[in-house]
PDB file of C-alpha atoms in Angstrom:
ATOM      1  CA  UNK Y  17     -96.814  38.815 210.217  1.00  0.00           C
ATOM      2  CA  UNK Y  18    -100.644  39.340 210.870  1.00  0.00           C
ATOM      3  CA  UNK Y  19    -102.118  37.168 212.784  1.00  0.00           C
ATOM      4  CA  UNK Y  20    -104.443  35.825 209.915  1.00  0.00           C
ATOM      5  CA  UNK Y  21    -101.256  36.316 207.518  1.00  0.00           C
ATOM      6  CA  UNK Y  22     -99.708  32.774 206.289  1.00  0.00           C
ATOM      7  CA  UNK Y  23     -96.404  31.827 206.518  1.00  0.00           C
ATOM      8  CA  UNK Y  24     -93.954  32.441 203.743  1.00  0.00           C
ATOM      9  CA  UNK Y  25     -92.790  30.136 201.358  1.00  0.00           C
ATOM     10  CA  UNK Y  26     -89.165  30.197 200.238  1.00  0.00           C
ATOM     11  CA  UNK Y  27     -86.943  28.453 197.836  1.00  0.00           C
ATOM     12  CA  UNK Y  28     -88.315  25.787 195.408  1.00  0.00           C
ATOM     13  CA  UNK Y  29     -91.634  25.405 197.066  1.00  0.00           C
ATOM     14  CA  UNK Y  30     -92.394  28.614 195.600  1.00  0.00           C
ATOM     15  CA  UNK Y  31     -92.663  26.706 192.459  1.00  0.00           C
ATOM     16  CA  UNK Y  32     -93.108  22.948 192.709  1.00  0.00           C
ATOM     17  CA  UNK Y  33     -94.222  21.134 195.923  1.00  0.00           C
ATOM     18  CA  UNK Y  34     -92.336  18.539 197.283  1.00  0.00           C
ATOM     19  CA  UNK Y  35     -94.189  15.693 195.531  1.00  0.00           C
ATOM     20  CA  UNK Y  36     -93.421  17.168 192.374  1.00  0.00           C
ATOM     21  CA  UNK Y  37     -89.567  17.906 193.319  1.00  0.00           C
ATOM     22  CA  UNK Y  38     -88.990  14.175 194.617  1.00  0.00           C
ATOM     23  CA  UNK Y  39     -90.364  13.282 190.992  1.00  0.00           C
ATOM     24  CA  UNK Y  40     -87.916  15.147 189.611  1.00  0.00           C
ATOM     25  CA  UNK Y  41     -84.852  14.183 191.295  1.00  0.00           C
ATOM     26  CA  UNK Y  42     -86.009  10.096 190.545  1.00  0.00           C
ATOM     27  CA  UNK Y  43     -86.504  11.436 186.714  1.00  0.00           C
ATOM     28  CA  UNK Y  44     -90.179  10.274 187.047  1.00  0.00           C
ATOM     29  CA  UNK Y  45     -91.502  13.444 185.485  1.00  0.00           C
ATOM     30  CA  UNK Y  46     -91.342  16.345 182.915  1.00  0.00           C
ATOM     31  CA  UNK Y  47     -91.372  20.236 184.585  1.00  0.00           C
ATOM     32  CA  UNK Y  48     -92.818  22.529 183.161  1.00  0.00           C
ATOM     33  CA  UNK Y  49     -90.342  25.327 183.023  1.00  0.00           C
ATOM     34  CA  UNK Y  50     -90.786  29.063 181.645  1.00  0.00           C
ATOM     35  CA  UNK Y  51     -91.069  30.103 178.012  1.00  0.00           C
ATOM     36  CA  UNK Y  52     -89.322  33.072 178.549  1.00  0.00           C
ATOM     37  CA  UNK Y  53     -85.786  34.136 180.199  1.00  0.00           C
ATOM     38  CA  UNK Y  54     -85.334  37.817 182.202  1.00  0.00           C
ATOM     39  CA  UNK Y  55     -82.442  39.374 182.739  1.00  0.00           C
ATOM     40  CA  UNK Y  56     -80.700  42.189 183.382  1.00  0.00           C
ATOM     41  CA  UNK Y  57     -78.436  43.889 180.404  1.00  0.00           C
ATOM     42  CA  UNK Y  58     -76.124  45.476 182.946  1.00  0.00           C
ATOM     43  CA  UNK Y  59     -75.142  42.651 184.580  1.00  0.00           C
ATOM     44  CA  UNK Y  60     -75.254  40.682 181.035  1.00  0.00           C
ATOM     45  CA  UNK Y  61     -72.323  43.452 179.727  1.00  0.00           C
ATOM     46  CA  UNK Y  62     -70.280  43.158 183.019  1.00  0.00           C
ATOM     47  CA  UNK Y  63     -69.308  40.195 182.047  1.00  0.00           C
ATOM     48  CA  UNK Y  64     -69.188  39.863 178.650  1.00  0.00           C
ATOM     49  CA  UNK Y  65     -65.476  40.679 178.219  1.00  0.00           C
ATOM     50  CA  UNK Y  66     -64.649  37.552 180.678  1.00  0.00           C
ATOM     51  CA  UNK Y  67     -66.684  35.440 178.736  1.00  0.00           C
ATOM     52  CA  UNK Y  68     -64.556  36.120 175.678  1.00  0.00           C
ATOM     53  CA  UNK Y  69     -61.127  35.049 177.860  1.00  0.00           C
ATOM     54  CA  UNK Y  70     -62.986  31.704 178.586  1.00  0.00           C
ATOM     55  CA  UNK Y  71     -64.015  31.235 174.988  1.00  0.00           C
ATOM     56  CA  UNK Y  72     -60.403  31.500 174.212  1.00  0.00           C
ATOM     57  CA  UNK Y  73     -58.955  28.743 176.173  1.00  0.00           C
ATOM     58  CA  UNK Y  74     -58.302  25.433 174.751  1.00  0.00           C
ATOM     59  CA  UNK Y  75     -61.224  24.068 177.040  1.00  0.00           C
ATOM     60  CA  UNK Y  76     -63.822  26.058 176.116  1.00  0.00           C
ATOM     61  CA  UNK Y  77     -65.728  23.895 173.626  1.00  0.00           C
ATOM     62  CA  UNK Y  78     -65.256  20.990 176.507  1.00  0.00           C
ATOM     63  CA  UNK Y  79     -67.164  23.653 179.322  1.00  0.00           C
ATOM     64  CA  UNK Y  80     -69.556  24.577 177.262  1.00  0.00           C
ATOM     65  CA  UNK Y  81     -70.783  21.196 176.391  1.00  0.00           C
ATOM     66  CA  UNK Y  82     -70.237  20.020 179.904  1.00  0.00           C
ATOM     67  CA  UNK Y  83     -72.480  23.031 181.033  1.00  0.00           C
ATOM     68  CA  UNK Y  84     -75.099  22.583 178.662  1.00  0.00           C
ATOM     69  CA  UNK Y  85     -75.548  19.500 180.310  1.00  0.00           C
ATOM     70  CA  UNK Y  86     -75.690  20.069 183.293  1.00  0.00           C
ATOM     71  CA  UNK Y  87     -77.940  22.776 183.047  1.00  0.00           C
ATOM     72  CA  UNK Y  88     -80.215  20.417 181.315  1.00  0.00           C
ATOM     73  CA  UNK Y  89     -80.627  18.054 183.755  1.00  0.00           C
ATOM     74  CA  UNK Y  90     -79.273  18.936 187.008  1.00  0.00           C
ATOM     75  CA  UNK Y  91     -81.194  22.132 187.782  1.00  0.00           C
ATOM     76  CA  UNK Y  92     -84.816  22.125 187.972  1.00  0.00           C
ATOM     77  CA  UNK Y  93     -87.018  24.353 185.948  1.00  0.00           C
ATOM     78  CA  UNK Y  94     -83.682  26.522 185.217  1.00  0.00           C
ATOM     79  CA  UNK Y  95     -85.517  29.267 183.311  1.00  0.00           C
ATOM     80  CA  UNK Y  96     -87.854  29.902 185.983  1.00  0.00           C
ATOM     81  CA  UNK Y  97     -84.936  30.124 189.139  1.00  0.00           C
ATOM     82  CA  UNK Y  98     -82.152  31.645 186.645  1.00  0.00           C
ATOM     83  CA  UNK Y  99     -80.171  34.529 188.628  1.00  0.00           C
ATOM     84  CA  UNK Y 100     -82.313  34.574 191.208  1.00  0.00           C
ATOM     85  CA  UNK Y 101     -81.811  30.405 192.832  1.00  0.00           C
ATOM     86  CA  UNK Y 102     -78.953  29.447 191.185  1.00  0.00           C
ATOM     87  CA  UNK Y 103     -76.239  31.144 189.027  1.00  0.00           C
ATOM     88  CA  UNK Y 104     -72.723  30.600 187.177  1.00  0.00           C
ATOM     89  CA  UNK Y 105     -69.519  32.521 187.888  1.00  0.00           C
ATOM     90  CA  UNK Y 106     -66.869  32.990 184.308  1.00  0.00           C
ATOM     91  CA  UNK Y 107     -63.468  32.506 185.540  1.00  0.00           C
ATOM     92  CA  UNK Y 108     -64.329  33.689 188.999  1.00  0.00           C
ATOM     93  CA  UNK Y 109     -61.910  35.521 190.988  1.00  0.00           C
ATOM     94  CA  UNK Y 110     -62.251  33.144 194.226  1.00  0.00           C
ATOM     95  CA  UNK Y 111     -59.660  30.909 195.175  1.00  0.00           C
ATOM     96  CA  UNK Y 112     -58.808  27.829 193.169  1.00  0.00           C
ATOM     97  CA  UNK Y 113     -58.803  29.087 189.687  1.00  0.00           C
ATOM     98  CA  UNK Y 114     -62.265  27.708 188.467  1.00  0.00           C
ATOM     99  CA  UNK Y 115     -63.149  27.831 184.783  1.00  0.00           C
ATOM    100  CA  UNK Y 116     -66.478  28.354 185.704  1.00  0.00           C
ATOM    101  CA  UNK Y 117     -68.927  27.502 188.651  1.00  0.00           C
ATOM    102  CA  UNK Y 118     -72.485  27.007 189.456  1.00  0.00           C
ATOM    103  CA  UNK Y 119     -73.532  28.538 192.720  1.00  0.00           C
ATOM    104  CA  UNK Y 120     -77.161  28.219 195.018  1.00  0.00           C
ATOM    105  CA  UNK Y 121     -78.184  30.365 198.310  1.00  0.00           C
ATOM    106  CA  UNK Y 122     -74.867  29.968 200.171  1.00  0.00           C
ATOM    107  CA  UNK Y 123     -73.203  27.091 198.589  1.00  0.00           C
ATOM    108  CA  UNK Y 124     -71.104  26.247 195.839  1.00  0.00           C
ATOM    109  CA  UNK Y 125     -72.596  23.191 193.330  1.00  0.00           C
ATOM    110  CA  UNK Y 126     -70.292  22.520 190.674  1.00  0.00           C
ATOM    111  CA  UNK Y 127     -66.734  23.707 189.386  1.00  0.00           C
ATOM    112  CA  UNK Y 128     -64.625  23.201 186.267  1.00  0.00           C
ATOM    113  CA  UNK Y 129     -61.323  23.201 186.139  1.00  0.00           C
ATOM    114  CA  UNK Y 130     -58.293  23.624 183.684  1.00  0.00           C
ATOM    115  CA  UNK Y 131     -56.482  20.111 183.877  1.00  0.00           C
ATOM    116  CA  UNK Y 132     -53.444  20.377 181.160  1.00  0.00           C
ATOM    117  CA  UNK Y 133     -55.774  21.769 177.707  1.00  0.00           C
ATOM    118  CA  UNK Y 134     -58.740  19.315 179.722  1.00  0.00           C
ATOM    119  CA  UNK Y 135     -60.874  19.705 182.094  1.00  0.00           C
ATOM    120  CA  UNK Y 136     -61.769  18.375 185.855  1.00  0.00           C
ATOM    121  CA  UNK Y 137     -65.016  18.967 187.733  1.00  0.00           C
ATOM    122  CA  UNK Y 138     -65.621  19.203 191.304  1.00  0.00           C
ATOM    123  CA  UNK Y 139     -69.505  17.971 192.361  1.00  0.00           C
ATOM    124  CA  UNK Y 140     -70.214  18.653 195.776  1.00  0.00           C
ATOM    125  CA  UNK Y 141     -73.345  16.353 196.963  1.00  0.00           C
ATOM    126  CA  UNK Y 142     -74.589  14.371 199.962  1.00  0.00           C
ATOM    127  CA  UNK Y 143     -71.746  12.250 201.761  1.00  0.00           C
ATOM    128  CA  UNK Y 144     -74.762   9.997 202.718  1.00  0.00           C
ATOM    129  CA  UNK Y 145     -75.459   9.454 199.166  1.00  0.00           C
ATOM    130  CA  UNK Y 146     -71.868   8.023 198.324  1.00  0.00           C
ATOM    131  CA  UNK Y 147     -71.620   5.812 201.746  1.00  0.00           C
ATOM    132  CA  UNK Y 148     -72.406   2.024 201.611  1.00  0.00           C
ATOM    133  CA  UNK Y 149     -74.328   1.930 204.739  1.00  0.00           C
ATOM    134  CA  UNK Y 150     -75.549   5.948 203.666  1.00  0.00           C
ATOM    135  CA  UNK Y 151     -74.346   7.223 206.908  1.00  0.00           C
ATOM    136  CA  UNK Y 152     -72.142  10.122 207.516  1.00  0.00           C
ATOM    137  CA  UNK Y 153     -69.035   7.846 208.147  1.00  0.00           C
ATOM    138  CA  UNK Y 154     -65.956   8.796 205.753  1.00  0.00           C
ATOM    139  CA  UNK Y 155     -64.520   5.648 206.399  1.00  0.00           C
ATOM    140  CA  UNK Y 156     -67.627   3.749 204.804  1.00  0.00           C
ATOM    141  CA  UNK Y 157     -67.119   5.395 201.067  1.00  0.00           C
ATOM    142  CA  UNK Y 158     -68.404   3.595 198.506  1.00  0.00           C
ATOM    143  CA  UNK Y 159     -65.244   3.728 196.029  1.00  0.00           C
ATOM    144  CA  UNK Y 160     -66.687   0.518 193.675  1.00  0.00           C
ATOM    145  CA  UNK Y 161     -70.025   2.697 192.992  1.00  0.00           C
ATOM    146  CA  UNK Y 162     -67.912   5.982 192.550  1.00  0.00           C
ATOM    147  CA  UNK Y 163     -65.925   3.767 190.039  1.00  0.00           C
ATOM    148  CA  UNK Y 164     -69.059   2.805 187.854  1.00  0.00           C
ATOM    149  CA  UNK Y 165     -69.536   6.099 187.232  1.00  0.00           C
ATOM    150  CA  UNK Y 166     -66.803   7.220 185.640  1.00  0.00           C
ATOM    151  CA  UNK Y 167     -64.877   5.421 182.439  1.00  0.00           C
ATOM    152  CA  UNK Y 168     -61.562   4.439 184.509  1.00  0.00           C
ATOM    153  CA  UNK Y 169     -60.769   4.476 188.847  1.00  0.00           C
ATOM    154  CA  UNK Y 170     -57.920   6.784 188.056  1.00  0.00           C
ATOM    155  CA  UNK Y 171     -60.189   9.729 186.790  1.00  0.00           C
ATOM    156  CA  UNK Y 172     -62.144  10.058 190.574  1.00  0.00           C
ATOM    157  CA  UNK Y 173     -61.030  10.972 193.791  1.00  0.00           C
ATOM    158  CA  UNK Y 174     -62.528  12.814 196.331  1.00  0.00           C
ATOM    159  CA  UNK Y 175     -62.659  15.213 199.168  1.00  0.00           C
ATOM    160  CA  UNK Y 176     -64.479  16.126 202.936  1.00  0.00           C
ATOM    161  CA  UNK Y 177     -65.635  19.333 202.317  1.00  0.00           C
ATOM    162  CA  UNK Y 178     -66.540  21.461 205.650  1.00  0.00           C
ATOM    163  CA  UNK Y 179     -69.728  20.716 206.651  1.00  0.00           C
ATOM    164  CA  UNK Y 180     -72.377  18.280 207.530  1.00  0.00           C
ATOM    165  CA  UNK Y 181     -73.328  15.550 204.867  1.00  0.00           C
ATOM    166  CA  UNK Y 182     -71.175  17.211 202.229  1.00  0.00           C
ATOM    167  CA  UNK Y 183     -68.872  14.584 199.711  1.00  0.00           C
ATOM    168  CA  UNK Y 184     -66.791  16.485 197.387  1.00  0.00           C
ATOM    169  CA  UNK Y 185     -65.894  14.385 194.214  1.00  0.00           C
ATOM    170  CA  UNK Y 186     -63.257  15.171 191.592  1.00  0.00           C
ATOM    171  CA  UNK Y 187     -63.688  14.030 188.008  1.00  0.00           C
ATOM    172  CA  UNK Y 188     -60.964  14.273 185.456  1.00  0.00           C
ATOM    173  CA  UNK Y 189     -61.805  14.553 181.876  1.00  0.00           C
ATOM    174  CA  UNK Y 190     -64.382  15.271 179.291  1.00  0.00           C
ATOM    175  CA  UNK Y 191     -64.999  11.771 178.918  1.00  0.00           C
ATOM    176  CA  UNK Y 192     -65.420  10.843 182.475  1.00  0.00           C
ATOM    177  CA  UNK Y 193     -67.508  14.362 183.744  1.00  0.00           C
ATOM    178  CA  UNK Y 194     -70.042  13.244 180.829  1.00  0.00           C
ATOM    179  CA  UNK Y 195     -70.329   9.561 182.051  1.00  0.00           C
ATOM    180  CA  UNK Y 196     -70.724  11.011 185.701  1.00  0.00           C
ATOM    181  CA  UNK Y 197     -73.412  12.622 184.484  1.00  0.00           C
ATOM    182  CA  UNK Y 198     -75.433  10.131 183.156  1.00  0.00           C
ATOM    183  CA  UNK Y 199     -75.304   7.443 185.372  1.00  0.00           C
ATOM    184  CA  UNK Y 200     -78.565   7.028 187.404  1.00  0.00           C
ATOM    185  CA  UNK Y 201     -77.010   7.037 190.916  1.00  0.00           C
ATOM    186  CA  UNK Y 202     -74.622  10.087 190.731  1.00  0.00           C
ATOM    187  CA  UNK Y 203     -77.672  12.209 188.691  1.00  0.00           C
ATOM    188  CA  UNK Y 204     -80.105  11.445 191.452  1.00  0.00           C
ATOM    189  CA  UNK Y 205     -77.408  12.403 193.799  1.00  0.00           C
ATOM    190  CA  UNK Y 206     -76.725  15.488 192.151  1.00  0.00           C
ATOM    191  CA  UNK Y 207     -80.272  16.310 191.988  1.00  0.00           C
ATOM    192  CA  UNK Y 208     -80.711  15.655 195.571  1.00  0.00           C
ATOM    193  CA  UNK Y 209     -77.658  18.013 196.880  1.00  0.00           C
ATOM    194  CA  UNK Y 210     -79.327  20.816 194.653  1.00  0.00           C
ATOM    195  CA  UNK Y 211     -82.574  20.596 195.447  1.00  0.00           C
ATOM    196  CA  UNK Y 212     -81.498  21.013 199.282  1.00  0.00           C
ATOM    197  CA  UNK Y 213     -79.435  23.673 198.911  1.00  0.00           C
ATOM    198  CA  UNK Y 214     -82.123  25.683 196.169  1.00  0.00           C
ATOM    199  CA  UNK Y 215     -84.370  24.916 199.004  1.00  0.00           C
ATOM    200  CA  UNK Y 216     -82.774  27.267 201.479  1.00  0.00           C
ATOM    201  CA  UNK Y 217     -83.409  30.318 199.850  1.00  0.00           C
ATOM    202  CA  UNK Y 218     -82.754  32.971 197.199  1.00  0.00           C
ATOM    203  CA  UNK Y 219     -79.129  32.755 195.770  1.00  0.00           C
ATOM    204  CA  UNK Y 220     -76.517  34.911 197.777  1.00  0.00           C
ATOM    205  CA  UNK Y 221     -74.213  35.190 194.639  1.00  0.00           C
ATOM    206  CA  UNK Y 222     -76.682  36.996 191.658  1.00  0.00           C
ATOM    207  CA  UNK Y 223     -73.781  39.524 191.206  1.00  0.00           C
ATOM    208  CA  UNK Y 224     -71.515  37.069 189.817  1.00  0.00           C
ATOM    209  CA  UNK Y 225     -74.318  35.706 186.682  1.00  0.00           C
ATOM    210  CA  UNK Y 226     -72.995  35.273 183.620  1.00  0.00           C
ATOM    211  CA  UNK Y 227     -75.764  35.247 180.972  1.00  0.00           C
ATOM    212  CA  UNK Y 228     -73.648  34.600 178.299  1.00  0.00           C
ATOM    213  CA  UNK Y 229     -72.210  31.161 179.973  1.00  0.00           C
ATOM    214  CA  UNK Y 230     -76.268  30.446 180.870  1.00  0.00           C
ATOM    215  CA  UNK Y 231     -77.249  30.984 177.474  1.00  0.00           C
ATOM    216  CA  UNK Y 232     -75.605  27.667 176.623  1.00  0.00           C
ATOM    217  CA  UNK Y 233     -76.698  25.954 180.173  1.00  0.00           C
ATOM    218  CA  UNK Y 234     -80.275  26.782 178.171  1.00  0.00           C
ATOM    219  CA  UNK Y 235     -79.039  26.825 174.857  1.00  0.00           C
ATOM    220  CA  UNK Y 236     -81.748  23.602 174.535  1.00  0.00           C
ATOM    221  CA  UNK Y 237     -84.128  24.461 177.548  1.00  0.00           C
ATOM    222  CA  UNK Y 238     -87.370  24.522 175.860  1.00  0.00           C
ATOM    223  CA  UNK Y 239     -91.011  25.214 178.194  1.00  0.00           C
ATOM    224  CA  UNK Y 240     -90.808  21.285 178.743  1.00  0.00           C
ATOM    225  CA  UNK Y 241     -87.740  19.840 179.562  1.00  0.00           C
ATOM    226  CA  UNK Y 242     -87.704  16.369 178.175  1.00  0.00           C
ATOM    227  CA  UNK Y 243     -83.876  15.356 179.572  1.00  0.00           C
ATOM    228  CA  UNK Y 244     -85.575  15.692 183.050  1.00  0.00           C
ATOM    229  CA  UNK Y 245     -87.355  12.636 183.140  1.00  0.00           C
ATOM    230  CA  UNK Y 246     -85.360  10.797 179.895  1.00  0.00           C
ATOM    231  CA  UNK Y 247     -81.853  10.547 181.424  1.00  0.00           C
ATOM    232  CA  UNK Y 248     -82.207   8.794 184.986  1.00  0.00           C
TER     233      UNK Y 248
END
């Protein structure tokens, strides 16, 4: 870089600065996200055929719906980053047989799972998020807030993903996922865990985009995004 050069800006600072992101993760404001998607038709045919398998599993109708939602209002201005900051995998071939999964720069986001003709989710956020003193201690899990947020104890569980400040959590069922969701404190923490991870960089996994499952994560996208600020 020249010496009168300035440095460069990656991930979502690009596009929002941090005031503006920290509004959006406390659903305080409204992005404004593109009117218009691009794309690439090759990479939109590679996996159309994949899409199809998907669409005929009993769950399908349940991902879609689940997807659509969280596209809605757990990825900032989605339209804008699409491909090239985040993406979705159909039935990818990586180990654990995921339904479908959201990926940014290096690191996965979100999973679904076949669970009988139901579905399970995996959310990875910040361990410090779901702590009661929000430190990094595992033995300090808040269980009774990880129960609020989901219609019965038996449908969460969780893991200890590698790596620092990083809380797997398991949700089982349509019903549950949904609730999860909505509530306030597991949004915001969702929101949180994304917005660090979008922050690191351009997405390592734009090979694996499936436009047909985004089309649906966007299916109600529009240049404002109202659900950003409603639902939190």
């Amino acid at each position: 870089m020249s010496a009168t050069g300035r440095p460069s800006t990656t991930g979502l600072r690009r596009f929002l600065d941090l005031q503006q992101q920290r509004d959006w993760m406390q659903g305080k404001t409204i992005l404004h996200d593109a009117d218009e998607r691009t794309e690439s038709l090759e990479l939109r045919l590679k996996y159309v055929a994949r899409f199809g398998k998907l669409l005929r599993r009993p769950q399908a109708q349940e991902v879609l719906e689940i997807l659509r939602r969280y596209g809605r209002d757990c990825i900032p201005i989605p339209r804008r980053t699409e491909r090239h900051y985040w993406s979705v995998s159909c039935l990818p071939s990586t180990p654990g047989k995921a339904l479908i999964r959201v990926n940014v720069s290096w690191m996965e986001l979100f999973s679904l799972y076949a669970d009988g003709e139901g579905i399970r989710a995996l959310f990875l956020v910040h361990l410090s998020d779901f702590t009661t003193d929000h430190s990094l201690n595992q033995g300090q899990v808040d269980d009774a807030l990880l129960e609020r947020c989901v219609m019965t104890p038996e449908d969460v569980s969780y893991v200890f993903p590698r790596g620092e400040d990083i809380f797997g959590i398991k949700v089982r069922g349509f019903s549950s996922i949904g609730k999860f969701l909505a509530e306030r404190d597991a949004l915001q923490a969702i929101r949180t865990f994304n917005l660090t991870h979008m922050n690191r960089g351009r997405n390592a996994y734009q090979a694996s985009h499936c436009y047909s499952l985004a089309d649906h994560m966007l299916s109600d996208h529009g240049a404002d995004n109202d659900a950003s600020a409603g639902t939190v």
